[in-house]
Amino acid sequence: MAKRILSTLILWTIVVLCVRYFGSTGGIWLITLIAALTLREFFGLVERMGLHPFSRFAIAAGVVITLAPRYLSPHVPALDAGLLLALATVILAVRILGERGPENRVETLGWTLFGLFYVPYLLHYLSSIMMIEHPHPLTGLVLCVWLIAVSKFCDTGALLTGLAFGRHKMAPGISPKKTWEGALGGVCTSALVGAVLAWLCRSYLPPTLTPALGAAFAVPIALVTIVSDLVESVIKRRADIKDTGGTIPGIGGVFDLSDSLILSAPVGYALFKLFL
């Protein structure tokens, strides 16, 4: 637990320093780095399943997809992340035909495409949030930090509540330590953090994002955060491994860090675009 707390403090310090000195550009590059490292670990899990995904091409394509909202779409609107993902799919479909061995062709293509969609494509919505500049030039950056905080504090709240009050297992066949009490604690923690940050950062946020709405937005984000964590557990169980790596003491690999953001990123983007 001590290592986890220390790692969390260090990571938040890195995030704060990055956005403090490099703004939204630094934030987007940080997201891109996290997406690339996460995808690398994801393909490591796939390789443990006995498959050989096209990891190098997929990681390179993932970097382009994650950077697209900042460097491509504003200049060439047609080159959005969706089109880039489609073009990458075409290339991978052609590439799979050149495999000498017919074994696992479909599985290899499927896992490669799933990784490309699940990690960089879904995380690119964080980059898209960063590009929001109304009503303040830093609105997108603050919204992104708000979303990350709500998601990660759901993990923290669920862990602490589960340790203290957890009795009823949520998904024992997937993640034996997760409980319904912990999940409820995580959702409540996210709602509280969402409300507090909406009030503290009100000068940078749209006036419609009141503390009450911040708490309301936090609930669906927290719920998909829990689902996202369970999905990672399913993948790790398929690969017969507990953690995706040992890069971050007390947490595990980068995938263990970013898993909660993968599904919360598109949900947060949708909420911001539809209701703010």
PDB file of C-alpha atoms in Angstrom:
ATOM      1  CA  MET A   1       0.000   0.000   0.000  1.00  0.00           C
ATOM      2  CA  ALA A   2       2.861   2.402   0.863  1.00  0.00           C
ATOM      3  CA  LYS A   3       4.458   1.821  -2.552  1.00  0.00           C
ATOM      4  CA  ARG A   4       1.114   2.394  -4.262  1.00  0.00           C
ATOM      5  CA  ILE A   5       0.570   5.702  -2.441  1.00  0.00           C
ATOM      6  CA  LEU A   6       4.116   6.880  -3.218  1.00  0.00           C
ATOM      7  CA  SER A   7       3.789   5.930  -6.884  1.00  0.00           C
ATOM      8  CA  THR A   8       0.429   7.720  -7.085  1.00  0.00           C
ATOM      9  CA  LEU A   9       1.910  10.912  -5.621  1.00  0.00           C
ATOM     10  CA  ILE A  10       4.852  10.778  -8.027  1.00  0.00           C
ATOM     11  CA  LEU A  11       2.583  10.202 -11.023  1.00  0.00           C
ATOM     12  CA  TRP A  12       0.294  13.098 -10.119  1.00  0.00           C
ATOM     13  CA  THR A  13       3.376  15.297  -9.665  1.00  0.00           C
ATOM     14  CA  ILE A  14       4.510  14.374 -13.178  1.00  0.00           C
ATOM     15  CA  VAL A  15       1.064  15.201 -14.575  1.00  0.00           C
ATOM     16  CA  VAL A  16       0.941  18.571 -12.798  1.00  0.00           C
ATOM     17  CA  LEU A  17       4.464  19.541 -13.911  1.00  0.00           C
ATOM     18  CA  CYS A  18       3.767  18.439 -17.476  1.00  0.00           C
ATOM     19  CA  VAL A  19       0.600  20.496 -17.861  1.00  0.00           C
ATOM     20  CA  ARG A  20       2.065  23.394 -15.857  1.00  0.00           C
ATOM     21  CA  TYR A  21       5.055  23.887 -18.148  1.00  0.00           C
ATOM     22  CA  PHE A  22       3.849  22.445 -21.455  1.00  0.00           C
ATOM     23  CA  GLY A  23       0.083  23.009 -21.325  1.00  0.00           C
ATOM     24  CA  SER A  24      -2.294  20.980 -23.467  1.00  0.00           C
ATOM     25  CA  THR A  25       0.486  20.064 -25.908  1.00  0.00           C
ATOM     26  CA  GLY A  26       2.431  18.403 -23.108  1.00  0.00           C
ATOM     27  CA  GLY A  27      -0.743  16.714 -21.927  1.00  0.00           C
ATOM     28  CA  ILE A  28      -1.460  15.251 -25.369  1.00  0.00           C
ATOM     29  CA  TRP A  29       2.091  13.921 -25.703  1.00  0.00           C
ATOM     30  CA  LEU A  30       1.821  12.402 -22.230  1.00  0.00           C
ATOM     31  CA  ILE A  31      -1.437  10.696 -23.226  1.00  0.00           C
ATOM     32  CA  THR A  32       0.236   9.438 -26.404  1.00  0.00           C
ATOM     33  CA  LEU A  33       3.148   7.997 -24.430  1.00  0.00           C
ATOM     34  CA  ILE A  34       0.777   6.254 -22.028  1.00  0.00           C
ATOM     35  CA  ALA A  35      -1.261   4.859 -24.941  1.00  0.00           C
ATOM     36  CA  ALA A  36       1.863   3.528 -26.682  1.00  0.00           C
ATOM     37  CA  LEU A  37       3.230   1.888 -23.531  1.00  0.00           C
ATOM     38  CA  THR A  38      -0.185   0.453 -22.684  1.00  0.00           C
ATOM     39  CA  LEU A  39      -0.545  -1.025 -26.167  1.00  0.00           C
ATOM     40  CA  ARG A  40       2.951  -2.489 -25.918  1.00  0.00           C
ATOM     41  CA  GLU A  41       2.007  -4.250 -22.678  1.00  0.00           C
ATOM     42  CA  PHE A  42      -1.315  -5.335 -24.189  1.00  0.00           C
ATOM     43  CA  PHE A  43       0.487  -7.038 -27.059  1.00  0.00           C
ATOM     44  CA  GLY A  44       2.837  -8.624 -24.542  1.00  0.00           C
ATOM     45  CA  LEU A  45      -0.228 -10.268 -23.006  1.00  0.00           C
ATOM     46  CA  VAL A  46      -1.403 -11.392 -26.440  1.00  0.00           C
ATOM     47  CA  GLU A  47       1.993 -12.976 -27.106  1.00  0.00           C
ATOM     48  CA  ARG A  48       1.661 -14.913 -23.862  1.00  0.00           C
ATOM     49  CA  MET A  49      -1.496 -16.411 -25.378  1.00  0.00           C
ATOM     50  CA  GLY A  50       0.670 -17.909 -28.128  1.00  0.00           C
ATOM     51  CA  LEU A  51      -0.165 -15.344 -30.812  1.00  0.00           C
ATOM     52  CA  HIS A  52       2.040 -12.925 -32.740  1.00  0.00           C
ATOM     53  CA  PRO A  53       0.273  -9.574 -33.216  1.00  0.00           C
ATOM     54  CA  PHE A  54       1.622  -6.933 -35.573  1.00  0.00           C
ATOM     55  CA  SER A  55       2.712  -4.874 -32.614  1.00  0.00           C
ATOM     56  CA  ARG A  56       5.221  -2.508 -34.235  1.00  0.00           C
ATOM     57  CA  PHE A  57       2.848  -1.281 -36.912  1.00  0.00           C
ATOM     58  CA  ALA A  58      -0.070  -1.104 -34.480  1.00  0.00           C
ATOM     59  CA  ILE A  59       1.885   0.937 -31.924  1.00  0.00           C
ATOM     60  CA  ALA A  60       3.058   3.357 -34.638  1.00  0.00           C
ATOM     61  CA  ALA A  61      -0.508   3.683 -35.934  1.00  0.00           C
ATOM     62  CA  GLY A  62      -1.720   4.176 -32.369  1.00  0.00           C
ATOM     63  CA  VAL A  63       0.653   7.102 -31.879  1.00  0.00           C
ATOM     64  CA  VAL A  64      -0.710   8.780 -35.020  1.00  0.00           C
ATOM     65  CA  ILE A  65      -4.312   8.152 -33.927  1.00  0.00           C
ATOM     66  CA  THR A  66      -3.724   9.626 -30.460  1.00  0.00           C
ATOM     67  CA  LEU A  67      -1.992  12.716 -31.852  1.00  0.00           C
ATOM     68  CA  ALA A  68      -4.569  13.261 -34.614  1.00  0.00           C
ATOM     69  CA  PRO A  69      -6.861  15.670 -32.672  1.00  0.00           C
ATOM     70  CA  ARG A  70      -3.910  18.028 -32.153  1.00  0.00           C
ATOM     71  CA  TYR A  71      -1.842  17.781 -35.322  1.00  0.00           C
ATOM     72  CA  LEU A  72      -4.011  16.364 -38.126  1.00  0.00           C
ATOM     73  CA  SER A  73      -7.744  16.993 -37.712  1.00  0.00           C
ATOM     74  CA  PRO A  74      -7.476  20.799 -37.174  1.00  0.00           C
ATOM     75  CA  HIS A  75      -5.678  21.121 -40.534  1.00  0.00           C
ATOM     76  CA  VAL A  76      -7.251  18.265 -42.512  1.00  0.00           C
ATOM     77  CA  PRO A  77     -10.664  17.550 -40.922  1.00  0.00           C
ATOM     78  CA  ALA A  78     -11.115  14.359 -42.929  1.00  0.00           C
ATOM     79  CA  LEU A  79      -8.079  12.811 -41.226  1.00  0.00           C
ATOM     80  CA  ASP A  80      -9.777  12.094 -37.943  1.00  0.00           C
ATOM     81  CA  ALA A  81      -9.053   9.154 -35.662  1.00  0.00           C
ATOM     82  CA  GLY A  82     -11.883   7.082 -37.128  1.00  0.00           C
ATOM     83  CA  LEU A  83     -10.536   7.293 -40.684  1.00  0.00           C
ATOM     84  CA  LEU A  84      -6.997   6.578 -39.493  1.00  0.00           C
ATOM     85  CA  LEU A  85      -8.241   3.488 -37.671  1.00  0.00           C
ATOM     86  CA  ALA A  86     -10.055   2.348 -40.823  1.00  0.00           C
ATOM     87  CA  LEU A  87      -6.915   2.823 -42.946  1.00  0.00           C
ATOM     88  CA  ALA A  88      -4.849   0.898 -40.404  1.00  0.00           C
ATOM     89  CA  THR A  89      -7.425  -1.900 -40.581  1.00  0.00           C
ATOM     90  CA  VAL A  90      -7.043  -2.067 -44.375  1.00  0.00           C
ATOM     91  CA  ILE A  91      -3.250  -2.311 -44.076  1.00  0.00           C
ATOM     92  CA  LEU A  92      -3.475  -5.015 -41.420  1.00  0.00           C
ATOM     93  CA  ALA A  93      -6.008  -6.978 -43.480  1.00  0.00           C
ATOM     94  CA  VAL A  94      -3.614  -6.969 -46.440  1.00  0.00           C
ATOM     95  CA  ARG A  95      -0.680  -7.786 -44.178  1.00  0.00           C
ATOM     96  CA  ILE A  96      -2.341 -10.876 -42.721  1.00  0.00           C
ATOM     97  CA  LEU A  97      -2.563 -12.383 -46.232  1.00  0.00           C
ATOM     98  CA  GLY A  98       1.221 -12.402 -46.435  1.00  0.00           C
ATOM     99  CA  GLU A  99       1.672 -14.637 -43.418  1.00  0.00           C
ATOM    100  CA  ARG A 100       3.419 -17.864 -44.390  1.00  0.00           C
ATOM    101  CA  GLY A 101       1.826 -19.923 -41.660  1.00  0.00           C
ATOM    102  CA  PRO A 102      -1.977 -20.107 -41.749  1.00  0.00           C
ATOM    103  CA  GLU A 103      -2.200 -20.872 -38.033  1.00  0.00           C
ATOM    104  CA  ASN A 104      -4.028 -18.289 -35.958  1.00  0.00           C
ATOM    105  CA  ARG A 105      -4.356 -15.779 -38.803  1.00  0.00           C
ATOM    106  CA  VAL A 106      -7.838 -14.727 -37.755  1.00  0.00           C
ATOM    107  CA  GLU A 107      -6.926 -14.605 -34.051  1.00  0.00           C
ATOM    108  CA  THR A 108      -3.776 -12.586 -34.756  1.00  0.00           C
ATOM    109  CA  LEU A 109      -5.656 -10.047 -36.871  1.00  0.00           C
ATOM    110  CA  GLY A 110      -8.516  -9.897 -34.365  1.00  0.00           C
ATOM    111  CA  TRP A 111      -6.322  -9.254 -31.339  1.00  0.00           C
ATOM    112  CA  THR A 112      -4.208  -6.703 -33.230  1.00  0.00           C
ATOM    113  CA  LEU A 113      -7.283  -4.758 -34.320  1.00  0.00           C
ATOM    114  CA  PHE A 114      -8.873  -5.023 -30.900  1.00  0.00           C
ATOM    115  CA  GLY A 115      -5.733  -3.652 -29.249  1.00  0.00           C
ATOM    116  CA  LEU A 116      -5.524  -0.789 -31.739  1.00  0.00           C
ATOM    117  CA  PHE A 117      -9.161   0.124 -31.158  1.00  0.00           C
ATOM    118  CA  TYR A 118      -9.332  -0.543 -27.417  1.00  0.00           C
ATOM    119  CA  VAL A 119      -6.204   1.335 -26.360  1.00  0.00           C
ATOM    120  CA  PRO A 120      -5.106   4.257 -28.607  1.00  0.00           C
ATOM    121  CA  TYR A 121      -8.434   4.867 -30.338  1.00  0.00           C
ATOM    122  CA  LEU A 122     -10.435   5.070 -27.117  1.00  0.00           C
ATOM    123  CA  LEU A 123      -7.684   7.008 -25.334  1.00  0.00           C
ATOM    124  CA  HIS A 124      -7.539   9.520 -28.186  1.00  0.00           C
ATOM    125  CA  TYR A 125     -10.749  10.981 -26.740  1.00  0.00           C
ATOM    126  CA  LEU A 126      -8.582  12.414 -23.960  1.00  0.00           C
ATOM    127  CA  SER A 127      -6.649  14.263 -26.673  1.00  0.00           C
ATOM    128  CA  SER A 128      -9.948  15.434 -28.158  1.00  0.00           C
ATOM    129  CA  ILE A 129     -11.055  16.754 -24.772  1.00  0.00           C
ATOM    130  CA  MET A 130      -7.758  18.650 -24.548  1.00  0.00           C
ATOM    131  CA  MET A 131      -8.699  20.550 -27.711  1.00  0.00           C
ATOM    132  CA  ILE A 132     -11.807  22.139 -26.135  1.00  0.00           C
ATOM    133  CA  GLU A 133     -11.055  25.863 -25.748  1.00  0.00           C
ATOM    134  CA  HIS A 134     -14.389  27.369 -24.704  1.00  0.00           C
ATOM    135  CA  PRO A 135     -14.984  29.322 -22.526  1.00  0.00           C
ATOM    136  CA  HIS A 136     -11.270  29.430 -21.565  1.00  0.00           C
ATOM    137  CA  PRO A 137      -8.110  28.407 -23.458  1.00  0.00           C
ATOM    138  CA  LEU A 138      -7.369  25.922 -20.668  1.00  0.00           C
ATOM    139  CA  THR A 139     -10.888  24.477 -20.480  1.00  0.00           C
ATOM    140  CA  GLY A 140      -9.980  21.271 -22.314  1.00  0.00           C
ATOM    141  CA  LEU A 141      -6.912  20.710 -20.182  1.00  0.00           C
ATOM    142  CA  VAL A 142      -8.869  21.184 -16.955  1.00  0.00           C
ATOM    143  CA  LEU A 143     -11.705  18.935 -18.180  1.00  0.00           C
ATOM    144  CA  CYS A 144      -9.173  16.229 -18.972  1.00  0.00           C
ATOM    145  CA  VAL A 145      -7.577  16.477 -15.526  1.00  0.00           C
ATOM    146  CA  TRP A 146     -11.080  16.424 -14.003  1.00  0.00           C
ATOM    147  CA  LEU A 147     -11.919  13.235 -15.912  1.00  0.00           C
ATOM    148  CA  ILE A 148      -8.664  11.521 -14.942  1.00  0.00           C
ATOM    149  CA  ALA A 149      -9.100  12.491 -11.285  1.00  0.00           C
ATOM    150  CA  VAL A 150     -12.687  11.212 -11.191  1.00  0.00           C
ATOM    151  CA  SER A 151     -11.611   7.911 -12.764  1.00  0.00           C
ATOM    152  CA  LYS A 152      -8.538   7.316 -10.622  1.00  0.00           C
ATOM    153  CA  PHE A 153     -10.219   8.316  -7.361  1.00  0.00           C
ATOM    154  CA  CYS A 154     -12.883   5.734  -8.151  1.00  0.00           C
ATOM    155  CA  ASP A 155     -10.102   3.138  -8.021  1.00  0.00           C
ATOM    156  CA  THR A 156      -8.805   4.556  -4.750  1.00  0.00           C
ATOM    157  CA  GLY A 157     -12.238   4.821  -3.152  1.00  0.00           C
ATOM    158  CA  ALA A 158     -13.148   1.297  -4.236  1.00  0.00           C
ATOM    159  CA  LEU A 159      -9.898  -0.100  -2.845  1.00  0.00           C
ATOM    160  CA  LEU A 160     -10.183   1.570   0.554  1.00  0.00           C
ATOM    161  CA  THR A 161     -13.914   0.899   0.938  1.00  0.00           C
ATOM    162  CA  GLY A 162     -13.480  -2.684  -0.166  1.00  0.00           C
ATOM    163  CA  LEU A 163     -10.693  -3.276   2.344  1.00  0.00           C
ATOM    164  CA  ALA A 164     -12.796  -1.809   5.157  1.00  0.00           C
ATOM    165  CA  PHE A 165     -16.297  -3.043   4.366  1.00  0.00           C
ATOM    166  CA  GLY A 166     -16.072  -5.470   1.446  1.00  0.00           C
ATOM    167  CA  ARG A 167     -18.198  -8.570   1.978  1.00  0.00           C
ATOM    168  CA  HIS A 168     -20.042  -9.400  -1.235  1.00  0.00           C
ATOM    169  CA  LYS A 169     -17.918 -10.406  -4.227  1.00  0.00           C
ATOM    170  CA  MET A 170     -18.680  -8.597  -7.460  1.00  0.00           C
ATOM    171  CA  ALA A 171     -17.056 -10.905 -10.032  1.00  0.00           C
ATOM    172  CA  PRO A 172     -15.181 -13.707  -8.242  1.00  0.00           C
ATOM    173  CA  GLY A 173     -14.417 -15.485 -11.493  1.00  0.00           C
ATOM    174  CA  ILE A 174     -12.737 -12.391 -12.935  1.00  0.00           C
ATOM    175  CA  SER A 175     -11.358 -10.329 -10.055  1.00  0.00           C
ATOM    176  CA  PRO A 176     -11.806 -12.075  -6.675  1.00  0.00           C
ATOM    177  CA  LYS A 177     -10.896  -9.026  -4.571  1.00  0.00           C
ATOM    178  CA  LYS A 178     -13.520  -6.677  -6.010  1.00  0.00           C
ATOM    179  CA  THR A 179     -16.680  -6.261  -3.956  1.00  0.00           C
ATOM    180  CA  TRP A 180     -20.005  -4.487  -4.402  1.00  0.00           C
ATOM    181  CA  GLU A 181     -19.290  -2.423  -1.296  1.00  0.00           C
ATOM    182  CA  GLY A 182     -16.000  -1.315  -2.809  1.00  0.00           C
ATOM    183  CA  ALA A 183     -17.700  -0.406  -6.073  1.00  0.00           C
ATOM    184  CA  LEU A 184     -20.260   1.716  -4.230  1.00  0.00           C
ATOM    185  CA  GLY A 185     -17.483   3.435  -2.311  1.00  0.00           C
ATOM    186  CA  GLY A 186     -15.653   4.125  -5.558  1.00  0.00           C
ATOM    187  CA  VAL A 187     -18.720   5.680  -7.186  1.00  0.00           C
ATOM    188  CA  CYS A 188     -19.392   7.874  -4.130  1.00  0.00           C
ATOM    189  CA  THR A 189     -15.744   8.961  -4.022  1.00  0.00           C
ATOM    190  CA  SER A 190     -15.851   9.880  -7.707  1.00  0.00           C
ATOM    191  CA  ALA A 191     -19.038  11.903  -7.221  1.00  0.00           C
ATOM    192  CA  LEU A 192     -17.449  13.819  -4.349  1.00  0.00           C
ATOM    193  CA  VAL A 193     -14.242  14.485  -6.287  1.00  0.00           C
ATOM    194  CA  GLY A 194     -16.234  15.518  -9.360  1.00  0.00           C
ATOM    195  CA  ALA A 195     -18.249  18.046  -7.358  1.00  0.00           C
ATOM    196  CA  VAL A 196     -15.250  19.472  -5.492  1.00  0.00           C
ATOM    197  CA  LEU A 197     -13.121  19.884  -8.621  1.00  0.00           C
ATOM    198  CA  ALA A 198     -16.031  21.460 -10.516  1.00  0.00           C
ATOM    199  CA  TRP A 199     -16.212  24.090  -7.779  1.00  0.00           C
ATOM    200  CA  LEU A 200     -12.445  24.599  -7.405  1.00  0.00           C
ATOM    201  CA  CYS A 201     -11.865  24.911 -11.168  1.00  0.00           C
ATOM    202  CA  ARG A 202     -15.040  26.865 -11.978  1.00  0.00           C
ATOM    203  CA  SER A 203     -13.048  29.756 -13.494  1.00  0.00           C
ATOM    204  CA  TYR A 204     -11.800  27.458 -16.269  1.00  0.00           C
ATOM    205  CA  LEU A 205     -14.880  25.314 -16.813  1.00  0.00           C
ATOM    206  CA  PRO A 206     -18.151  25.995 -18.646  1.00  0.00           C
ATOM    207  CA  PRO A 207     -20.610  27.707 -16.270  1.00  0.00           C
ATOM    208  CA  THR A 208     -23.073  24.855 -16.781  1.00  0.00           C
ATOM    209  CA  LEU A 209     -20.671  22.416 -15.083  1.00  0.00           C
ATOM    210  CA  THR A 210     -21.871  23.118 -11.552  1.00  0.00           C
ATOM    211  CA  PRO A 211     -20.787  20.978  -8.584  1.00  0.00           C
ATOM    212  CA  ALA A 212     -24.115  19.136  -8.773  1.00  0.00           C
ATOM    213  CA  LEU A 213     -23.627  18.361 -12.464  1.00  0.00           C
ATOM    214  CA  GLY A 214     -20.016  17.428 -11.765  1.00  0.00           C
ATOM    215  CA  ALA A 215     -21.204  14.845  -9.243  1.00  0.00           C
ATOM    216  CA  ALA A 216     -23.827  13.579 -11.709  1.00  0.00           C
ATOM    217  CA  PHE A 217     -21.277  13.265 -14.527  1.00  0.00           C
ATOM    218  CA  ALA A 218     -18.935  11.387 -12.208  1.00  0.00           C
ATOM    219  CA  VAL A 219     -21.399   8.532 -11.632  1.00  0.00           C
ATOM    220  CA  PRO A 220     -21.458   7.040 -15.179  1.00  0.00           C
ATOM    221  CA  ILE A 221     -17.733   7.712 -15.501  1.00  0.00           C
ATOM    222  CA  ALA A 222     -17.086   5.789 -12.282  1.00  0.00           C
ATOM    223  CA  LEU A 223     -19.281   2.907 -13.435  1.00  0.00           C
ATOM    224  CA  VAL A 224     -17.423   2.472 -16.733  1.00  0.00           C
ATOM    225  CA  THR A 225     -14.145   2.833 -14.829  1.00  0.00           C
ATOM    226  CA  ILE A 226     -15.081  -0.275 -12.852  1.00  0.00           C
ATOM    227  CA  VAL A 227     -16.069  -2.107 -16.044  1.00  0.00           C
ATOM    228  CA  SER A 228     -12.807  -1.060 -17.707  1.00  0.00           C
ATOM    229  CA  ASP A 229     -10.815  -2.493 -14.821  1.00  0.00           C
ATOM    230  CA  LEU A 230     -12.734  -5.775 -15.059  1.00  0.00           C
ATOM    231  CA  VAL A 231     -12.084  -5.994 -18.803  1.00  0.00           C
ATOM    232  CA  GLU A 232      -8.349  -5.723 -18.147  1.00  0.00           C
ATOM    233  CA  SER A 233      -8.682  -8.494 -15.560  1.00  0.00           C
ATOM    234  CA  VAL A 234     -10.361 -10.708 -18.182  1.00  0.00           C
ATOM    235  CA  ILE A 235      -7.466 -10.130 -20.587  1.00  0.00           C
ATOM    236  CA  LYS A 236      -4.864 -10.802 -17.889  1.00  0.00           C
ATOM    237  CA  ARG A 237      -6.611 -14.022 -16.880  1.00  0.00           C
ATOM    238  CA  ARG A 238      -6.629 -15.121 -20.513  1.00  0.00           C
ATOM    239  CA  ALA A 239      -2.860 -14.529 -20.553  1.00  0.00           C
ATOM    240  CA  ASP A 240      -2.508 -16.214 -17.132  1.00  0.00           C
ATOM    241  CA  ILE A 241      -0.742 -13.252 -15.507  1.00  0.00           C
ATOM    242  CA  LYS A 242      -1.485 -11.074 -12.466  1.00  0.00           C
ATOM    243  CA  ASP A 243       0.094  -7.740 -13.457  1.00  0.00           C
ATOM    244  CA  THR A 244       0.993  -6.454 -16.913  1.00  0.00           C
ATOM    245  CA  GLY A 245       4.450  -5.434 -15.693  1.00  0.00           C
ATOM    246  CA  GLY A 246       6.490  -4.028 -12.852  1.00  0.00           C
ATOM    247  CA  THR A 247       7.129  -0.572 -14.257  1.00  0.00           C
ATOM    248  CA  ILE A 248       5.276   1.244 -11.467  1.00  0.00           C
ATOM    249  CA  PRO A 249       5.938  -0.014  -7.907  1.00  0.00           C
ATOM    250  CA  GLY A 250       2.747  -0.859  -6.035  1.00  0.00           C
ATOM    251  CA  ILE A 251       0.599  -0.538  -9.163  1.00  0.00           C
ATOM    252  CA  GLY A 252       2.100  -2.841 -11.774  1.00  0.00           C
ATOM    253  CA  GLY A 253       2.464  -2.015 -15.435  1.00  0.00           C
ATOM    254  CA  VAL A 254       1.302   0.975 -17.438  1.00  0.00           C
ATOM    255  CA  PHE A 255      -1.798  -0.989 -18.497  1.00  0.00           C
ATOM    256  CA  ASP A 256      -2.662  -1.420 -14.810  1.00  0.00           C
ATOM    257  CA  LEU A 257      -2.441   2.373 -14.509  1.00  0.00           C
ATOM    258  CA  SER A 258      -4.357   3.353 -17.632  1.00  0.00           C
ATOM    259  CA  ASP A 259      -7.026   0.641 -17.664  1.00  0.00           C
ATOM    260  CA  SER A 260      -9.582   2.789 -15.840  1.00  0.00           C
ATOM    261  CA  LEU A 261      -9.194   5.606 -18.398  1.00  0.00           C
ATOM    262  CA  ILE A 262      -9.802   3.532 -21.512  1.00  0.00           C
ATOM    263  CA  LEU A 263     -13.596   3.400 -21.254  1.00  0.00           C
ATOM    264  CA  SER A 264     -14.041   6.590 -19.239  1.00  0.00           C
ATOM    265  CA  ALA A 265     -12.380   8.707 -21.969  1.00  0.00           C
ATOM    266  CA  PRO A 266     -15.127   8.286 -24.626  1.00  0.00           C
ATOM    267  CA  VAL A 267     -17.888   8.474 -22.014  1.00  0.00           C
ATOM    268  CA  GLY A 268     -16.458  11.703 -20.598  1.00  0.00           C
ATOM    269  CA  TYR A 269     -16.053  13.165 -24.087  1.00  0.00           C
ATOM    270  CA  ALA A 270     -19.672  12.316 -24.922  1.00  0.00           C
ATOM    271  CA  LEU A 271     -20.951  13.914 -21.704  1.00  0.00           C
ATOM    272  CA  PHE A 272     -18.957  17.100 -22.285  1.00  0.00           C
ATOM    273  CA  LYS A 273     -20.035  17.427 -25.920  1.00  0.00           C
ATOM    274  CA  LEU A 274     -23.696  16.611 -25.334  1.00  0.00           C
ATOM    275  CA  PHE A 275     -24.428  18.516 -22.136  1.00  0.00           C
ATOM    276  CA  LEU A 276     -21.922  21.384 -21.780  1.00  0.00           C
TER     277      LEU A 276
END
